[in-house]
mmCIF file of C-alpha atoms in Angstrom:
data_model
loop_
_atom_site.group_PDB
_atom_site.id
_atom_site.type_symbol
_atom_site.label_atom_id
_atom_site.label_comp_id
_atom_site.label_asym_id
_atom_site.label_seq_id
_atom_site.Cartn_x
_atom_site.Cartn_y
_atom_site.Cartn_z
ATOM 1 C CA MET A 50 0.000 0.000 0.000
ATOM 2 C CA ALA A 51 1.303 3.474 -0.896
ATOM 3 C CA PRO A 52 2.212 5.797 2.004
ATOM 4 C CA LEU A 53 -0.656 7.992 3.108
ATOM 5 C CA ALA A 54 1.169 11.321 2.936
ATOM 6 C CA PRO A 55 1.622 11.468 -0.869
ATOM 7 C CA ARG A 56 -2.048 10.578 -1.303
ATOM 8 C CA LEU A 57 -3.386 13.359 0.921
ATOM 9 C CA PRO A 58 -3.633 16.030 -1.823
ATOM 10 C CA LYS A 59 -5.653 13.647 -4.031
ATOM 11 C CA LEU A 60 -7.921 12.720 -1.137
ATOM 12 C CA ALA A 61 -8.486 16.376 -0.347
ATOM 13 C CA ALA A 62 -9.327 17.125 -3.966
ATOM 14 C CA ALA A 63 -11.806 14.243 -4.088
ATOM 15 C CA LEU A 64 -13.471 15.436 -0.888
ATOM 16 C CA SER A 65 -13.686 18.979 -2.236
ATOM 17 C CA SER A 66 -15.384 17.747 -5.428
ATOM 18 C CA ALA A 67 -17.890 15.748 -3.430
ATOM 19 C CA LEU A 68 -18.752 18.768 -1.314
ATOM 20 C CA LEU A 69 -19.433 20.786 -4.451
ATOM 21 C CA ALA A 70 -22.076 18.241 -5.474
ATOM 22 C CA VAL A 71 -24.148 18.219 -2.283
ATOM 23 C CA CYS A 72 -24.023 20.865 0.449
ATOM 24 C CA VAL A 73 -26.120 21.085 3.605
ATOM 25 C CA LEU A 74 -26.425 24.592 4.941
ATOM 26 C CA ALA A 75 -26.911 25.523 8.610
ATOM 27 C CA PRO A 76 -28.770 25.948 10.835
ATOM 28 C CA ALA A 77 -29.172 22.184 10.959
ATOM 29 C CA ALA A 78 -32.697 22.276 12.376
ATOM 30 C CA ARG A 79 -33.957 24.156 9.309
ATOM 31 C CA ALA A 80 -31.235 23.375 6.805
ATOM 32 C CA VAL A 81 -31.536 23.431 3.057
ATOM 33 C CA THR A 82 -29.664 20.975 0.894
ATOM 34 C CA VAL A 83 -28.067 22.186 -2.331
ATOM 35 C CA VAL A 84 -27.646 19.578 -5.061
ATOM 36 C CA ARG A 85 -25.711 20.102 -8.270
ATOM 37 C CA TYR A 86 -26.130 17.812 -11.259
ATOM 38 C CA ASP A 87 -26.198 17.849 -15.070
ATOM 39 C CA VAL A 88 -28.922 17.577 -17.685
ATOM 40 C CA HIS A 89 -27.837 16.161 -21.036
ATOM 41 C CA SER A 90 -30.205 17.982 -23.371
ATOM 42 C CA ARG A 91 -31.324 16.731 -26.749
ATOM 43 C CA PHE A 92 -33.209 19.983 -27.332
ATOM 44 C CA VAL A 93 -30.256 22.370 -26.990
ATOM 45 C CA HIS A 94 -27.566 19.813 -27.863
ATOM 46 C CA ARG A 95 -25.328 20.260 -24.843
ATOM 47 C CA THR A 96 -24.841 19.275 -21.218
ATOM 48 C CA LEU A 97 -26.027 21.919 -18.770
ATOM 49 C CA ALA A 98 -25.412 22.233 -15.046
ATOM 50 C CA GLN A 99 -28.399 22.460 -12.704
ATOM 51 C CA THR A 100 -28.603 23.672 -9.121
ATOM 52 C CA ALA A 101 -31.443 22.466 -6.896
ATOM 53 C CA VAL A 102 -32.342 23.519 -3.361
ATOM 54 C CA LEU A 103 -34.211 21.085 -1.114
ATOM 55 C CA PRO A 104 -35.969 22.271 2.050
ATOM 56 C CA ALA A 105 -35.412 20.504 5.353
ATOM 57 C CA GLY A 106 -36.833 17.004 5.148
ATOM 58 C CA GLY A 107 -36.154 16.549 1.436
ATOM 59 C CA GLY A 108 -38.249 16.954 -1.669
ATOM 60 C CA ALA A 109 -40.719 14.057 -1.540
ATOM 61 C CA GLU A 110 -44.250 15.208 -2.421
ATOM 62 C CA ARG A 111 -43.290 18.859 -2.222
ATOM 63 C CA PRO A 112 -44.248 21.272 -5.006
ATOM 64 C CA LEU A 113 -41.585 22.366 -7.502
ATOM 65 C CA LEU A 114 -40.476 25.901 -8.372
ATOM 66 C CA VAL A 115 -38.426 26.388 -11.537
ATOM 67 C CA PHE A 116 -36.523 29.666 -11.132
ATOM 68 C CA LEU A 117 -34.765 31.043 -14.218
ATOM 69 C CA HIS A 118 -31.701 33.260 -14.035
ATOM 70 C CA GLY A 119 -30.876 36.539 -15.731
ATOM 71 C CA ARG A 120 -28.449 37.115 -18.560
ATOM 72 C CA GLY A 121 -24.797 36.476 -17.867
ATOM 73 C CA PRO A 122 -22.191 33.830 -17.095
ATOM 74 C CA ALA A 123 -23.380 33.029 -13.537
ATOM 75 C CA GLY A 124 -26.182 30.887 -14.977
ATOM 76 C CA ASN A 125 -27.705 28.356 -12.595
ATOM 77 C CA GLU A 126 -25.638 29.739 -9.699
ATOM 78 C CA ALA A 127 -26.916 33.315 -10.083
ATOM 79 C CA ASN A 128 -29.556 32.969 -7.344
ATOM 80 C CA ALA A 129 -27.915 30.201 -5.327
ATOM 81 C CA ASN A 130 -27.061 32.446 -2.395
ATOM 82 C CA GLY A 131 -27.677 32.884 1.297
ATOM 83 C CA SER A 132 -30.498 35.392 0.823
ATOM 84 C CA PHE A 133 -32.462 32.977 -1.330
ATOM 85 C CA TYR A 134 -31.835 30.071 1.061
ATOM 86 C CA ALA A 135 -32.992 32.171 4.022
ATOM 87 C CA ALA A 136 -36.182 33.145 2.190
ATOM 88 C CA LEU A 137 -36.852 29.496 1.385
ATOM 89 C CA ARG A 138 -36.264 28.407 4.999
ATOM 90 C CA ALA A 139 -38.710 31.085 6.160
ATOM 91 C CA LEU A 140 -41.531 29.242 4.357
ATOM 92 C CA GLY A 141 -41.167 26.271 6.702
ATOM 93 C CA THR A 142 -43.320 23.323 5.678
ATOM 94 C CA ARG A 143 -44.675 25.226 2.650
ATOM 95 C CA ALA A 144 -41.266 25.495 1.011
ATOM 96 C CA PRO A 145 -41.049 23.988 -2.488
ATOM 97 C CA VAL A 146 -38.146 22.206 -4.107
ATOM 98 C CA VAL A 147 -36.388 24.831 -6.223
ATOM 99 C CA VAL A 148 -34.416 24.098 -9.369
ATOM 100 C CA PHE A 149 -32.215 26.690 -11.070
ATOM 101 C CA PRO A 150 -31.680 25.543 -14.681
ATOM 102 C CA ASN A 151 -28.739 26.798 -16.695
ATOM 103 C CA GLY A 152 -29.937 28.841 -19.664
ATOM 104 C CA GLY A 153 -26.548 29.824 -20.996
ATOM 105 C CA ASP A 154 -25.419 33.427 -21.261
ATOM 106 C CA HIS A 155 -28.290 34.767 -23.384
ATOM 107 C CA SER A 156 -30.681 32.047 -24.537
ATOM 108 C CA TYR A 157 -33.707 33.963 -23.204
ATOM 109 C CA PHE A 158 -35.176 30.502 -22.710
ATOM 110 C CA HIS A 159 -37.054 30.308 -26.014
ATOM 111 C CA ALA A 160 -36.897 28.221 -29.184
ATOM 112 C CA ARG A 161 -34.259 29.725 -31.472
ATOM 113 C CA ARG A 162 -31.322 28.795 -33.689
ATOM 114 C CA SER A 163 -29.201 27.627 -30.760
ATOM 115 C CA GLY A 164 -31.879 25.147 -29.658
ATOM 116 C CA ASP A 165 -35.322 24.817 -28.184
ATOM 117 C CA TRP A 166 -34.701 26.193 -24.716
ATOM 118 C CA ALA A 167 -38.390 26.057 -23.824
ATOM 119 C CA ARG A 168 -38.604 22.326 -24.519
ATOM 120 C CA TYR A 169 -35.384 21.849 -22.551
ATOM 121 C CA VAL A 170 -37.119 23.298 -19.468
ATOM 122 C CA LEU A 171 -40.509 21.690 -20.078
ATOM 123 C CA ASP A 172 -39.424 18.208 -21.143
ATOM 124 C CA GLU A 173 -36.031 17.736 -19.496
ATOM 125 C CA VAL A 174 -35.461 20.050 -16.525
ATOM 126 C CA ILE A 175 -38.896 19.603 -14.937
ATOM 127 C CA PRO A 176 -39.360 15.828 -15.423
ATOM 128 C CA GLN A 177 -35.827 15.096 -14.252
ATOM 129 C CA ALA A 178 -36.226 17.266 -11.145
ATOM 130 C CA VAL A 179 -39.549 15.576 -10.317
ATOM 131 C CA GLU A 180 -37.997 12.135 -10.688
ATOM 132 C CA ARG A 181 -34.743 12.952 -8.900
ATOM 133 C CA PHE A 182 -36.301 14.629 -5.851
ATOM 134 C CA GLY A 183 -39.766 13.052 -5.681
ATOM 135 C CA ALA A 184 -41.531 16.404 -6.145
ATOM 136 C CA ASP A 185 -45.249 16.600 -6.882
ATOM 137 C CA PRO A 186 -45.629 16.805 -10.690
ATOM 138 C CA ARG A 187 -49.097 18.362 -10.349
ATOM 139 C CA ARG A 188 -47.839 21.415 -8.444
ATOM 140 C CA VAL A 189 -45.244 23.294 -10.475
ATOM 141 C CA ALA A 190 -44.557 27.031 -10.695
ATOM 142 C CA ILE A 191 -42.113 28.916 -12.906
ATOM 143 C CA GLY A 192 -40.547 32.326 -12.477
ATOM 144 C CA GLY A 193 -37.379 34.191 -13.125
ATOM 145 C CA ILE A 194 -35.325 37.341 -13.024
ATOM 146 C CA SER A 195 -34.723 39.634 -16.019
ATOM 147 C CA MET A 196 -33.998 37.251 -18.935
ATOM 148 C CA GLY A 197 -35.527 34.526 -16.793
ATOM 149 C CA GLY A 198 -38.673 36.582 -16.196
ATOM 150 C CA PHE A 199 -39.234 36.811 -19.931
ATOM 151 C CA GLY A 200 -38.421 33.113 -20.243
ATOM 152 C CA ALA A 201 -40.900 32.095 -17.536
ATOM 153 C CA PHE A 202 -43.820 33.757 -19.316
ATOM 154 C CA ASP A 203 -42.694 32.576 -22.751
ATOM 155 C CA ILE A 204 -42.344 28.962 -21.580
ATOM 156 C CA ALA A 205 -45.589 28.924 -19.587
ATOM 157 C CA ARG A 206 -47.732 30.056 -22.537
ATOM 158 C CA ARG A 207 -46.702 26.941 -24.427
ATOM 159 C CA ARG A 208 -48.311 24.678 -21.791
ATOM 160 C CA PRO A 209 -50.787 26.802 -19.851
ATOM 161 C CA SER A 210 -52.158 23.869 -17.863
ATOM 162 C CA ARG A 211 -48.670 22.913 -16.606
ATOM 163 C CA PHE A 212 -48.104 25.717 -14.121
ATOM 164 C CA CYS A 213 -49.829 26.894 -10.973
ATOM 165 C CA ALA A 214 -48.041 30.253 -11.067
ATOM 166 C CA VAL A 215 -45.844 32.322 -13.370
ATOM 167 C CA GLY A 216 -43.677 35.192 -12.168
ATOM 168 C CA GLY A 217 -41.451 37.793 -13.765
ATOM 169 C CA HIS A 218 -39.113 39.845 -11.600
ATOM 170 C CA SER A 219 -37.760 42.811 -13.587
ATOM 171 C CA ALA A 220 -38.682 40.813 -16.687
ATOM 172 C CA ALA A 221 -36.608 41.664 -19.768
ATOM 173 C CA LEU A 222 -39.336 42.779 -22.180
ATOM 174 C CA TRP A 223 -39.187 45.153 -25.116
ATOM 175 C CA GLN A 224 -41.929 46.876 -27.078
ATOM 176 C CA ARG A 225 -40.058 46.847 -30.405
ATOM 177 C CA SER A 226 -37.553 44.518 -32.037
ATOM 178 C CA ALA A 227 -35.232 47.462 -32.669
ATOM 179 C CA ASP A 228 -34.920 48.075 -28.929
ATOM 180 C CA THR A 229 -33.834 44.582 -27.891
ATOM 181 C CA ALA A 230 -30.459 43.774 -26.380
ATOM 182 C CA PRO A 231 -27.869 42.194 -28.691
ATOM 183 C CA GLY A 232 -28.299 38.421 -28.729
ATOM 184 C CA ALA A 233 -31.699 38.385 -27.040
ATOM 185 C CA PHE A 234 -33.363 37.255 -30.281
ATOM 186 C CA ASP A 235 -31.983 35.859 -33.516
ATOM 187 C CA ASP A 236 -33.695 38.481 -35.682
ATOM 188 C CA ALA A 237 -36.890 40.503 -36.024
ATOM 189 C CA ALA A 238 -38.895 37.402 -36.932
ATOM 190 C CA ASP A 239 -37.698 35.632 -33.767
ATOM 191 C CA PHE A 240 -38.772 38.639 -31.707
ATOM 192 C CA ALA A 241 -42.192 38.711 -33.408
ATOM 193 C CA ARG A 242 -42.783 35.040 -32.603
ATOM 194 C CA ASN A 243 -42.054 35.736 -28.943
ATOM 195 C CA ASP A 244 -43.529 39.224 -28.531
ATOM 196 C CA LEU A 245 -45.336 38.678 -25.237
ATOM 197 C CA ILE A 246 -46.796 42.183 -25.100
ATOM 198 C CA ARG A 247 -48.426 41.793 -28.525
ATOM 199 C CA LEU A 248 -49.689 38.347 -27.553
ATOM 200 C CA ALA A 249 -51.214 39.621 -24.311
ATOM 201 C CA ARG A 250 -52.831 42.570 -26.079
ATOM 202 C CA ALA A 251 -54.469 40.181 -28.537
ATOM 203 C CA ARG A 252 -55.517 37.480 -26.101
ATOM 204 C CA GLY A 253 -55.216 38.879 -22.570
ATOM 205 C CA ARG A 254 -54.157 36.324 -20.005
ATOM 206 C CA THR A 255 -55.712 33.403 -21.933
ATOM 207 C CA PRO A 256 -52.350 31.936 -23.071
ATOM 208 C CA TRP A 257 -51.408 31.462 -19.400
ATOM 209 C CA GLY A 258 -54.589 29.643 -18.420
ATOM 210 C CA THR A 259 -55.574 29.796 -14.761
ATOM 211 C CA ALA A 260 -52.039 30.255 -13.393
ATOM 212 C CA ARG A 261 -51.545 33.029 -10.872
ATOM 213 C CA LEU A 262 -49.437 35.780 -12.459
ATOM 214 C CA TRP A 263 -46.914 38.173 -10.935
ATOM 215 C CA LEU A 264 -44.796 41.043 -12.271
ATOM 216 C CA ASP A 265 -42.585 43.386 -10.291
ATOM 217 C CA GLY A 266 -39.706 45.744 -10.919
ATOM 218 C CA GLY A 267 -37.721 48.555 -9.416
ATOM 219 C CA THR A 268 -38.922 52.139 -9.766
ATOM 220 C CA ALA A 269 -35.714 52.923 -11.689
ATOM 221 C CA ASP A 270 -35.670 49.721 -13.768
ATOM 222 C CA PRO A 271 -35.193 50.396 -17.511
ATOM 223 C CA PHE A 272 -37.655 47.583 -18.324
ATOM 224 C CA ARG A 273 -40.438 49.244 -16.315
ATOM 225 C CA PRO A 274 -42.321 50.825 -19.281
ATOM 226 C CA ALA A 275 -42.509 47.563 -21.245
ATOM 227 C CA ASP A 276 -43.322 45.526 -18.143
ATOM 228 C CA GLU A 277 -46.161 47.896 -17.252
ATOM 229 C CA ARG A 278 -47.582 47.529 -20.765
ATOM 230 C CA PHE A 279 -47.446 43.763 -20.365
ATOM 231 C CA ALA A 280 -49.120 43.871 -16.935
ATOM 232 C CA SER A 281 -51.861 46.106 -18.285
ATOM 233 C CA ALA A 282 -52.500 43.759 -21.210
ATOM 234 C CA LEU A 283 -52.679 40.822 -18.775
ATOM 235 C CA GLY A 284 -55.063 42.703 -16.518
ATOM 236 C CA ILE A 285 -52.840 42.387 -13.442
ATOM 237 C CA ARG A 286 -51.212 44.892 -11.101
ATOM 238 C CA MET A 287 -47.460 45.256 -11.398
ATOM 239 C CA ARG A 288 -45.658 45.719 -8.092
ATOM 240 C CA HIS A 289 -42.975 48.388 -7.722
ATOM 241 C CA TRP A 290 -40.410 48.989 -5.025
ATOM 242 C CA ALA A 291 -37.481 51.367 -4.877
ATOM 243 C CA GLY A 292 -34.455 50.201 -6.823
ATOM 244 C CA GLY A 293 -33.069 49.401 -10.229
ATOM 245 C CA HIS A 294 -32.177 46.365 -12.321
ATOM 246 C CA THR A 295 -29.726 45.006 -9.774
ATOM 247 C CA GLY A 296 -28.968 41.967 -7.669
ATOM 248 C CA ALA A 297 -29.461 44.021 -4.519
ATOM 249 C CA TYR A 298 -33.061 44.767 -5.535
ATOM 250 C CA TRP A 299 -33.911 41.120 -6.218
ATOM 251 C CA GLN A 300 -32.273 39.838 -3.058
ATOM 252 C CA ARG A 301 -34.299 42.299 -0.981
ATOM 253 C CA HIS A 302 -37.498 40.802 -2.367
ATOM 254 C CA TYR A 303 -36.791 37.065 -2.507
ATOM 255 C CA GLN A 304 -39.097 36.547 0.470
ATOM 256 C CA ARG A 305 -41.997 38.259 -1.309
ATOM 257 C CA TYR A 306 -41.366 36.192 -4.436
ATOM 258 C CA LEU A 307 -41.242 32.894 -2.602
ATOM 259 C CA ARG A 308 -44.350 33.672 -0.568
ATOM 260 C CA PHE A 309 -46.232 34.312 -3.823
ATOM 261 C CA TYR A 310 -45.157 30.974 -5.261
ATOM 262 C CA ALA A 311 -45.848 29.090 -2.024
ATOM 263 C CA ASP A 312 -49.360 30.553 -1.789
ATOM 264 C CA ALA A 313 -50.137 29.693 -5.414
ATOM 265 C CA LEU A 314 -48.748 26.170 -5.092
ATOM 266 C CA ALA A 315 -50.728 25.536 -1.912
ATOM 267 C CA ALA A 316 -53.949 26.573 -3.642
ATOM 268 C CA CYS A 317 -53.234 24.809 -6.929
#
């Protein structure tokens, strides 16, 4: 047998890798468990990291919240932070399993040249999370921040009976194709196919079925005008609090977001 000392660095590295996969966060009495795993997607033709957060006691029979991240390289880790975990713990027995899918830097979670990101969420992320954690497949909500807020509404309209609630937090919406951020859509035709404001003006909230709907944004958020148009077309009240399009704003309101989803999932 080889001496132990030369093997210590390898053992330490192996232990470190294992801890990255599953982490239990204090306090122990109300801990959340963070699980990291991969989804091998046939819809977007790549392997994508996922981050899931399980409330104390595990995920069996709990509802599922799919929470989509904003644009940028942080991806599925963008909202995996202490503020979110604390807000989830505060829900107690009503806390859902939460999965943060990776949507790449700027997929905007819709079907486009790079792949069908909506089908990836609907037919891979959600079924695999339900199977892996034992979540209740009948009680699912979807929401997201910025790019993810747009993605949540765009995905949910494709299967309106799938979701108990849909939320957009500072949702990245535009009123014209010419105003969109570079890379958000492939071209003007891609924007037109996914123009949620136009869709809501034509059909109201019908494309989202009976799901409870939520929109909020900071008073200084550049997306506020488009988001207010969308809320008006949906016939819902948009919530505003002081702040801009920043992580600090969203972290201050995680508890409000999670209470909305928990209430909707409990009543679903």
